[in-house]
Coordinates of N, CA, C and O in Angstrom, one line a residue:
M1 N -17.7 2.0 -16.8 CA -16.3 2.6 -16.0 C -15.0 2.2 -16.3 O -14.0 2.9 -17.0
A2 N -15.2 0.8 -16.8 CA -13.8 -0.2 -17.2 C -13.9 0.2 -18.7 O -15.3 -0.8 -18.9
S3 N -12.8 0.1 -19.1 CA -13.5 -0.7 -20.8 C -13.5 -2.2 -20.9 O -13.0 -2.7 -19.7
E4 N -13.2 -2.8 -22.1 CA -13.8 -4.3 -22.0 C -12.8 -5.0 -21.7 O -13.0 -6.3 -21.8
G5 N -11.4 -3.8 -22.3 CA -10.2 -5.4 -22.3 C -9.7 -5.3 -21.2 O -9.1 -5.5 -20.5
S6 N -10.3 -3.9 -20.0 CA -9.7 -3.8 -19.1 C -9.9 -4.8 -17.9 O -10.9 -5.3 -18.0
P7 N -8.9 -5.1 -16.8 CA -8.8 -6.5 -15.5 C -9.2 -5.9 -14.9 O -10.3 -6.4 -13.2
L8 N -10.2 -4.6 -14.7 CA -11.2 -4.0 -13.2 C -12.5 -3.6 -13.6 O -12.7 -3.4 -15.1
S9 N -13.4 -4.0 -13.0 CA -14.8 -3.5 -13.4 C -15.7 -3.4 -12.6 O -15.2 -3.0 -10.9
D10 N -16.1 -2.3 -11.9 CA -17.4 -2.0 -10.7 C -18.2 -2.8 -10.2 O -19.2 -3.3 -10.2
E11 N -18.9 -3.9 -11.4 CA -20.0 -4.7 -11.7 C -20.3 -6.2 -11.8 O -18.7 -6.0 -12.3
G12 N -19.9 -7.3 -11.3 CA -20.8 -8.6 -11.4 C -19.4 -8.9 -10.1 O -19.4 -8.4 -9.8
S13 N -19.6 -9.9 -10.1 CA -18.5 -11.3 -9.4 C -17.4 -11.6 -10.0 O -17.4 -11.7 -11.5
V14 N -16.5 -12.6 -9.1 CA -15.4 -13.2 -9.3 C -15.3 -13.7 -8.0 O -15.9 -14.2 -6.7
R15 N -14.4 -15.3 -7.7 CA -13.9 -16.7 -6.8 C -13.0 -15.1 -6.1 O -12.8 -14.3 -6.5
V16 N -13.4 -15.4 -4.7 CA -13.0 -15.1 -3.5 C -11.1 -15.0 -3.3 O -10.5 -14.5 -3.2
D17 N -10.7 -16.4 -4.0 CA -9.6 -17.1 -4.1 C -8.9 -16.5 -5.4 O -7.3 -15.4 -4.4
A18 N -9.8 -15.6 -6.5 CA -9.2 -14.8 -7.6 C -9.0 -14.0 -6.9 O -7.8 -13.0 -7.4
W19 N -9.3 -13.2 -6.4 CA -9.8 -11.9 -5.8 C -8.5 -11.4 -4.5 O -7.6 -10.1 -5.2
I20 N -8.8 -12.4 -4.0 CA -7.8 -12.2 -2.5 C -6.5 -12.1 -3.2 O -5.3 -11.6 -3.1
W21 N -6.3 -12.8 -4.1 CA -4.4 -13.5 -5.3 C -4.2 -11.6 -6.6 O -3.2 -11.4 -6.3
S22 N -5.2 -11.7 -6.8 CA -5.9 -10.4 -7.4 C -5.0 -9.1 -6.9 O -4.1 -8.5 -7.5
V23 N -5.4 -9.1 -6.1 CA -5.7 -8.2 -5.4 C -3.9 -8.0 -4.6 O -3.7 -6.7 -3.6
R24 N -3.0 -8.9 -4.1 CA -1.6 -8.8 -3.0 C -1.6 -9.3 -2.2 O -1.3 -9.0 -1.7
L25 N -3.5 -9.7 -1.8 CA -2.9 -10.2 -0.6 C -2.6 -11.4 0.2 O -2.4 -12.0 1.7
T26 N -2.7 -12.6 -0.7 CA -1.7 -13.9 -0.7 C -0.3 -14.1 -2.0 O -0.8 -13.0 -2.7
K27 N 0.1 -14.4 -1.6 CA 0.8 -14.6 -2.8 C 0.7 -15.2 -3.8 O 1.2 -14.7 -4.8
T28 N 0.3 -16.0 -3.2 CA 0.1 -17.1 -5.1 C -1.6 -17.4 -4.6 O -2.2 -18.1 -3.3
R29 N -2.2 -17.9 -5.8 CA -4.3 -18.8 -5.6 C -4.3 -19.6 -4.2 O -4.9 -19.7 -4.3
S30 N -3.4 -20.3 -4.9 CA -3.1 -21.4 -4.1 C -3.1 -21.4 -2.9 O -4.3 -21.8 -1.8
Q31 N -2.7 -20.5 -2.3 CA -2.3 -19.7 -1.1 C -3.6 -19.4 -0.6 O -4.3 -19.3 0.3
A32 N -4.4 -18.8 -1.6 CA -5.5 -17.7 -1.0 C -7.1 -19.3 -1.4 O -7.9 -19.3 -0.1
A33 N -7.1 -20.1 -1.5 CA -7.9 -20.7 -2.0 C -7.2 -22.0 -0.9 O -8.1 -22.3 0.1
A34 N -6.6 -21.9 -0.6 CA -6.1 -23.0 1.3 C -6.6 -22.7 2.7 O -7.6 -22.8 3.5
A35 N -5.9 -21.0 2.2 CA -6.2 -20.0 3.0 C -8.4 -20.1 3.4 O -8.6 -19.8 4.8
C36 N -8.8 -19.8 2.2 CA -10.6 -20.2 2.4 C -10.9 -21.3 2.4 O -11.9 -21.9 3.8
R37 N -10.0 -22.4 2.5 CA -10.2 -24.1 3.0 C -10.4 -24.5 4.4 O -11.7 -24.7 5.4
A38 N -9.4 -23.3 5.1 CA -8.8 -23.5 6.4 C -9.8 -22.6 7.2 O -9.7 -22.9 8.3
G39 N -10.9 -21.9 7.0 CA -11.9 -21.5 7.5 C -11.0 -19.4 7.8 O -11.6 -18.8 8.4
H40 N -10.0 -19.5 7.0 CA -9.3 -18.1 7.4 C -10.1 -16.8 6.6 O -9.2 -16.1 7.4
V41 N -10.7 -17.5 5.8 CA -11.5 -16.0 5.2 C -13.3 -16.3 5.1 O -13.5 -16.9 5.8
R42 N -13.5 -14.9 5.5 CA -15.1 -14.5 6.0 C -15.5 -13.8 5.2 O -13.9 -12.3 4.8
V43 N -16.6 -14.0 4.6 CA -16.6 -12.6 3.2 C -18.1 -11.8 3.7 O -19.0 -13.2 4.5
N44 N -18.5 -10.5 4.8 CA -19.2 -9.9 5.3 C -20.2 -11.0 6.6 O -20.9 -11.4 6.8
G45 N -18.5 -11.1 7.1 CA -18.9 -11.6 8.6 C -19.4 -13.3 8.0 O -19.3 -14.5 9.2
E46 N -19.1 -14.2 7.0 CA -19.8 -16.1 6.7 C -18.5 -16.4 6.4 O -17.5 -16.1 5.5
R47 N -17.9 -17.5 6.8 CA -17.3 -18.3 6.2 C -17.2 -18.8 4.9 O -18.6 -19.4 4.1
V48 N -16.0 -19.0 4.2 CA -16.1 -19.2 2.2 C -15.6 -20.0 2.2 O -14.6 -20.6 2.4
K49 N -16.1 -20.8 1.3 CA -15.5 -22.0 0.5 C -14.3 -20.9 -0.8 O -14.7 -19.8 -1.4
P50 N -13.1 -21.6 -2.1 CA -12.2 -20.2 -2.3 C -13.3 -19.9 -4.0 O -13.6 -19.5 -4.0
A51 N -14.6 -20.9 -4.1 CA -15.8 -20.8 -5.5 C -16.2 -19.5 -5.4 O -17.2 -18.7 -6.1
Q52 N -16.8 -18.8 -3.5 CA -17.5 -17.7 -3.2 C -17.9 -16.7 -4.3 O -16.9 -16.2 -4.2
S53 N -18.9 -16.6 -4.8 CA -17.9 -15.1 -5.1 C -18.2 -13.8 -4.6 O -19.6 -13.8 -3.3
V54 N -17.8 -13.0 -5.0 CA -17.6 -11.6 -4.0 C -17.8 -10.4 -5.0 O -17.8 -10.6 -6.1
R55 N -18.4 -9.5 -4.9 CA -19.0 -8.3 -4.9 C -18.2 -6.8 -4.4 O -18.1 -6.8 -3.4
A56 N -18.5 -5.7 -5.2 CA -17.9 -4.3 -4.8 C -18.5 -4.5 -3.8 O -20.2 -3.9 -3.2
G57 N -18.1 -3.5 -2.9 CA -19.2 -3.6 -0.9 C -19.1 -4.9 -0.1 O -19.4 -4.2 1.1
D58 N -18.7 -5.6 -0.6 CA -17.9 -6.9 0.8 C -16.9 -6.4 1.3 O -16.4 -6.5 0.3
Q59 N -16.9 -7.2 2.6 CA -16.8 -6.8 3.3 C -15.5 -8.5 3.8 O -16.0 -9.7 3.8
V60 N -13.9 -8.2 3.0 CA -13.3 -9.4 3.0 C -12.1 -9.2 4.5 O -11.9 -8.5 4.3
R61 N -12.5 -11.0 5.3 CA -11.1 -10.5 6.3 C -10.4 -11.8 6.2 O -10.9 -13.1 6.2
V62 N -8.7 -11.3 6.3 CA -7.7 -12.7 5.3 C -7.7 -12.7 6.9 O -7.0 -11.8 7.4
F63 N -6.6 -14.4 7.5 CA -6.0 -13.5 8.1 C -4.3 -14.9 7.4 O -5.1 -16.3 6.7
H64 N -3.4 -13.8 7.0 CA -2.9 -14.9 6.2 C -1.7 -14.3 6.4 O -1.3 -13.3 6.9
A65 N -0.3 -14.9 7.0 CA 1.1 -14.6 7.2 C 1.2 -13.9 8.2 O 1.8 -13.7 8.9
G66 N -0.1 -14.6 9.5 CA -0.1 -14.8 11.2 C -0.6 -13.1 11.4 O -0.4 -12.2 12.0
R67 N -1.4 -12.1 10.4 CA -1.5 -11.0 9.7 C -3.5 -11.5 10.1 O -3.2 -11.8 8.0
E68 N -4.1 -10.8 10.5 CA -5.4 -10.5 9.7 C -5.6 -9.3 8.9 O -5.1 -8.4 9.8
R69 N -5.7 -8.9 7.7 CA -6.5 -8.6 7.3 C -8.0 -8.4 7.0 O -8.4 -9.1 6.2
L70 N -8.1 -7.3 7.1 CA -10.5 -6.9 6.6 C -10.1 -5.9 5.2 O -9.6 -4.4 5.9
V71 N -10.7 -5.8 4.6 CA -10.8 -5.0 3.1 C -11.7 -4.7 2.8 O -12.8 -5.9 2.7
V72 N -12.6 -3.5 2.3 CA -14.0 -3.3 1.6 C -13.3 -3.7 0.0 O -12.8 -2.8 0.0
V73 N -14.4 -4.3 -0.3 CA -13.6 -4.6 -2.6 C -14.3 -3.1 -2.3 O -16.1 -2.7 -2.1
S74 N -13.5 -2.4 -3.5 CA -14.2 -1.1 -4.0 C -14.1 -1.9 -5.3 O -14.6 -1.2 -6.4
K75 N -13.5 -2.4 -6.4 CA -13.5 -3.3 -7.7 C -13.2 -4.3 -7.6 O -12.8 -5.0 -7.2
I76 N -13.6 -4.3 -8.8 CA -13.9 -6.1 -8.9 C -12.8 -6.5 -9.8 O -12.6 -5.7 -10.9
V77 N -12.1 -7.4 -9.3 CA -10.4 -8.3 -9.9 C -10.8 -9.3 -11.1 O -10.4 -9.6 -10.0
R78 N -10.2 -9.3 -12.1 CA -10.8 -10.9 -12.9 C -9.2 -11.4 -12.5 O -8.0 -12.9 -12.5
K79 N -8.2 -10.4 -13.1 CA -6.7 -10.6 -13.6 C -5.6 -10.2 -12.5 O -6.1 -9.4 -12.1
R80 N -4.4 -10.4 -12.0 CA -3.5 -10.1 -11.1 C -3.0 -8.6 -11.7 O -2.8 -8.6 -12.6
V81 N -3.0 -8.1 -10.8 CA -3.2 -6.9 -11.1 C -1.8 -5.8 -10.3 O -1.4 -6.7 -9.2
G82 N -1.0 -4.9 -10.7 CA 0.5 -4.5 -10.2 C 0.0 -3.9 -8.7 O -1.2 -3.7 -8.2
P83 N 1.2 -3.7 -8.1 CA 0.7 -3.1 -6.6 C -0.2 -1.6 -6.2 O -1.1 -1.8 -5.8
P84 N 0.8 -0.6 -7.6 CA -0.6 0.7 -7.1 C -1.9 0.5 -7.7 O -3.0 0.9 -7.3
V85 N -2.6 -0.4 -8.5 CA -3.6 -0.9 -8.4 C -4.3 -1.3 -8.2 O -5.7 -1.5 -7.6
A86 N -3.6 -1.9 -7.6 CA -4.5 -3.3 -6.3 C -5.0 -2.7 -5.3 O -5.3 -2.8 -4.9
V87 N -3.8 -1.5 -5.0 CA -4.4 -0.8 -3.5 C -5.8 -0.1 -3.9 O -6.6 0.0 -3.1
Q88 N -6.2 0.7 -5.0 CA -7.3 0.8 -5.5 C -8.4 0.6 -5.8 O -9.7 0.2 -5.6
C89 N -8.2 -1.2 -5.9 CA -9.5 -2.6 -5.8 C -9.6 -2.3 -4.1 O -11.2 -3.6 -4.1
Y90 N -9.9 -2.3 -3.3 CA -9.9 -2.6 -1.9 C -9.4 -1.0 -0.8 O -8.8 -0.2 -1.3
V91 N -10.6 -1.5 -0.4 CA -10.0 0.2 1.5 C -9.9 -0.9 2.8 O -11.0 -1.6 2.6
D92 N -9.3 -1.0 2.3 CA -8.3 -1.4 4.0 C -8.5 -1.1 5.1 O -7.6 -0.6 5.6
N93 N -9.2 -2.0 6.1 CA -9.7 -0.9 7.6 C -8.7 -2.3 8.5 O -9.4 -2.3 9.5
S94 N -8.4 -2.8 7.6 CA -7.0 -3.2 8.9 C -6.7 -2.9 9.8 O -5.8 -1.4 10.0
P95 N -6.0 -3.6 11.9 CA -4.9 -3.1 12.5 C -4.2 -3.1 11.8 O -3.4 -3.8 11.4
P96 N -3.3 -1.8 12.7 CA -1.4 -2.0 12.5 C -1.0 -3.2 12.2 O -1.4 -3.9 13.3
P97 N 0.2 -3.9 11.9 CA 0.8 -4.4 12.6 C 1.6 -4.5 14.0 O 1.5 -3.1 14.1
P98 N 1.5 -5.6 14.4 CA 3.4 -5.1 15.3 C 3.7 -4.0 15.7 O 4.3 -5.5 14.8
P99 N 4.2 -3.9 16.4 CA 5.8 -3.8 16.3 C 6.7 -4.7 16.1 O 6.3 -5.2 17.4
K100 N 7.7 -4.3 15.7 CA 8.6 -5.2 16.0 C 9.7 -5.2 17.3 O 10.2 -6.3 17.9
E101 N 9.6 -4.5 18.3 CA 10.1 -4.9 19.3 C 9.0 -4.9 20.1 O 9.8 -6.1 21.4
F102 N 8.1 -5.7 19.9 CA 6.8 -6.5 20.5 C 7.5 -7.6 20.6 O 7.1 -8.3 21.3
T103 N 8.0 -8.1 18.9 CA 8.4 -9.9 19.2 C 9.4 -10.5 19.8 O 10.1 -9.6 19.9
A104 N 9.0 -11.7 20.7 CA 10.0 -12.2 21.3 C 11.3 -12.9 20.9 O 11.6 -13.2 19.2
P105 N 12.4 -12.4 20.9 CA 13.9 -12.7 20.6 C 14.2 -14.0 20.1 O 13.4 -14.9 21.2
A106 N 14.2 -14.2 19.2 CA 14.3 -16.1 19.1 C 16.7 -16.0 20.0 O 17.1 -15.9 19.4
A107 N 15.2 -16.9 20.5 CA 17.4 -17.9 20.9 C 17.7 -18.3 19.7 O 17.1 -19.5 19.1
V108 N 19.0 -18.0 19.0 CA 20.2 -18.6 18.6 C 21.3 -19.0 18.9 O 22.5 -18.9 19.9
R109 N 21.9 -20.3 18.7 CA 22.6 -21.2 19.1 C 23.6 -21.4 18.1 O 23.0 -22.3 16.7
D110 N 24.6 -21.5 18.0 CA 25.4 -21.3 16.9 C 25.1 -23.3 16.5 O 25.0 -24.5 16.9
R111 N 25.2 -23.4 14.9 CA 25.0 -24.5 14.1 C 26.3 -26.1 14.1 O 27.4 -25.6 15.0
G112 N 25.7 -26.9 15.0 CA 26.9 -27.9 15.8 C 27.1 -28.0 16.9 O 28.0 -28.1 17.6
A113 N 26.5 -26.9 18.1 CA 27.1 -26.6 19.3 C 26.0 -27.8 19.7 O 26.4 -28.0 21.1
G114 N 25.5 -28.5 19.5 CA 25.5 -29.5 20.1 C 24.3 -29.5 21.7 O 23.7 -28.2 21.3
R115 N 22.9 -29.9 22.4 CA 22.3 -30.0 22.9 C 22.6 -28.9 24.3 O 24.2 -28.9 24.6
P116 N 21.9 -28.3 24.8 CA 22.2 -26.3 25.4 C 22.0 -27.8 27.2 O 21.8 -28.5 27.2
T117 N 23.6 -27.1 27.9 CA 23.6 -27.6 29.1 C 22.8 -26.9 29.6 O 22.0 -25.7 29.9
K118 N 22.7 -27.0 31.0 CA 21.8 -27.3 32.4 C 22.0 -25.3 33.0 O 21.2 -24.5 32.1
R119 N 23.1 -24.8 31.6 CA 23.3 -23.4 32.9 C 22.6 -22.5 32.0 O 21.9 -21.6 31.1
D120 N 23.1 -23.0 30.0 CA 22.2 -23.0 28.9 C 20.3 -22.1 28.7 O 19.8 -21.1 28.9
R121 N 20.0 -23.2 29.2 CA 18.6 -23.7 30.1 C 18.1 -22.4 30.0 O 17.2 -22.0 30.9
R122 N 19.4 -22.7 31.8 CA 18.7 -21.4 32.4 C 19.1 -20.1 32.3 O 17.8 -19.5 32.4
E123 N 19.4 -19.7 31.3 CA 19.7 -18.2 30.7 C 18.6 -18.4 30.0 O 18.2 -17.2 29.8
L124 N 18.5 -19.4 29.1 CA 17.2 -18.6 28.2 C 15.7 -19.3 29.3 O 15.0 -17.8 29.1
E125 N 15.8 -19.5 30.6 CA 14.4 -19.4 30.3 C 14.8 -17.5 31.7 O 13.1 -17.3 31.7
R126 N 15.8 -17.6 32.0 CA 15.6 -16.1 32.5 C 15.7 -15.0 31.7 O 14.7 -14.4 31.7
L127 N 16.0 -15.4 30.1 CA 15.4 -14.2 29.5 C 13.9 -14.3 28.4 O 14.0 -13.5 29.1
Y128 N 13.9 -15.5 28.8 CA 12.4 -15.5 28.3 C 11.1 -15.6 29.5 O 10.0 -15.5 29.4
G129 N 12.1 -15.3 31.0 CA 10.5 -14.9 32.2 C 10.2 -15.8 32.7 O 9.3 -16.6 32.9
L130 N 10.5 -17.0 32.2 CA 10.1 -18.2 32.3 C 10.3 -19.2 34.2 O 10.1 -19.9 35.0
G131 N 11.7 -19.0 33.9 CA 12.5 -19.8 35.2 C 12.5 -18.8 36.8 O 11.3 -17.8 36.3
R132 N 12.6 -19.2 37.9 CA 12.4 -18.6 38.9 C 13.6 -17.7 38.5 O 15.3 -17.8 38.9
P133 N 13.4 -16.5 39.8 CA 14.6 -15.8 39.8 C 14.9 -16.1 41.0 O 15.8 -17.3 41.3
K134 N 17.1 -16.0 40.7 CA 18.2 -16.2 40.8 C 17.4 -16.1 42.5 O 17.5 -14.7 42.6
P135 N 17.8 -16.5 43.6 CA 17.9 -15.7 45.0 C 19.6 -15.0 45.2 O 20.1 -14.5 44.8

């Protein structure tokens, strides 16, 4: 289906870390390899090493950047491709990312403000719902 010079093909296999990087699921290939070594990548339900081969039809589960991605390989990519082409190389079955409003707000203090006072600490606990309710 693809020509000889094309980085896309329907048959053959490629390293899983190279494929994850090529279809832009991770920013760098070293991040993809580190995710494999840490056990954050599974192919067809099995933990894999970075050199494991991936073929068309395999299910790849990647946990990266606080989000789980579940994709099915549709095309083999040997080199990194642009985003429009990368989306054609897999079928994304990932759950939707959590909405922004459900993430906890981060407490922000001015730089150099020093250690929080007891009052500041109690206000933070009240904000996060950790402290006792005020009588």
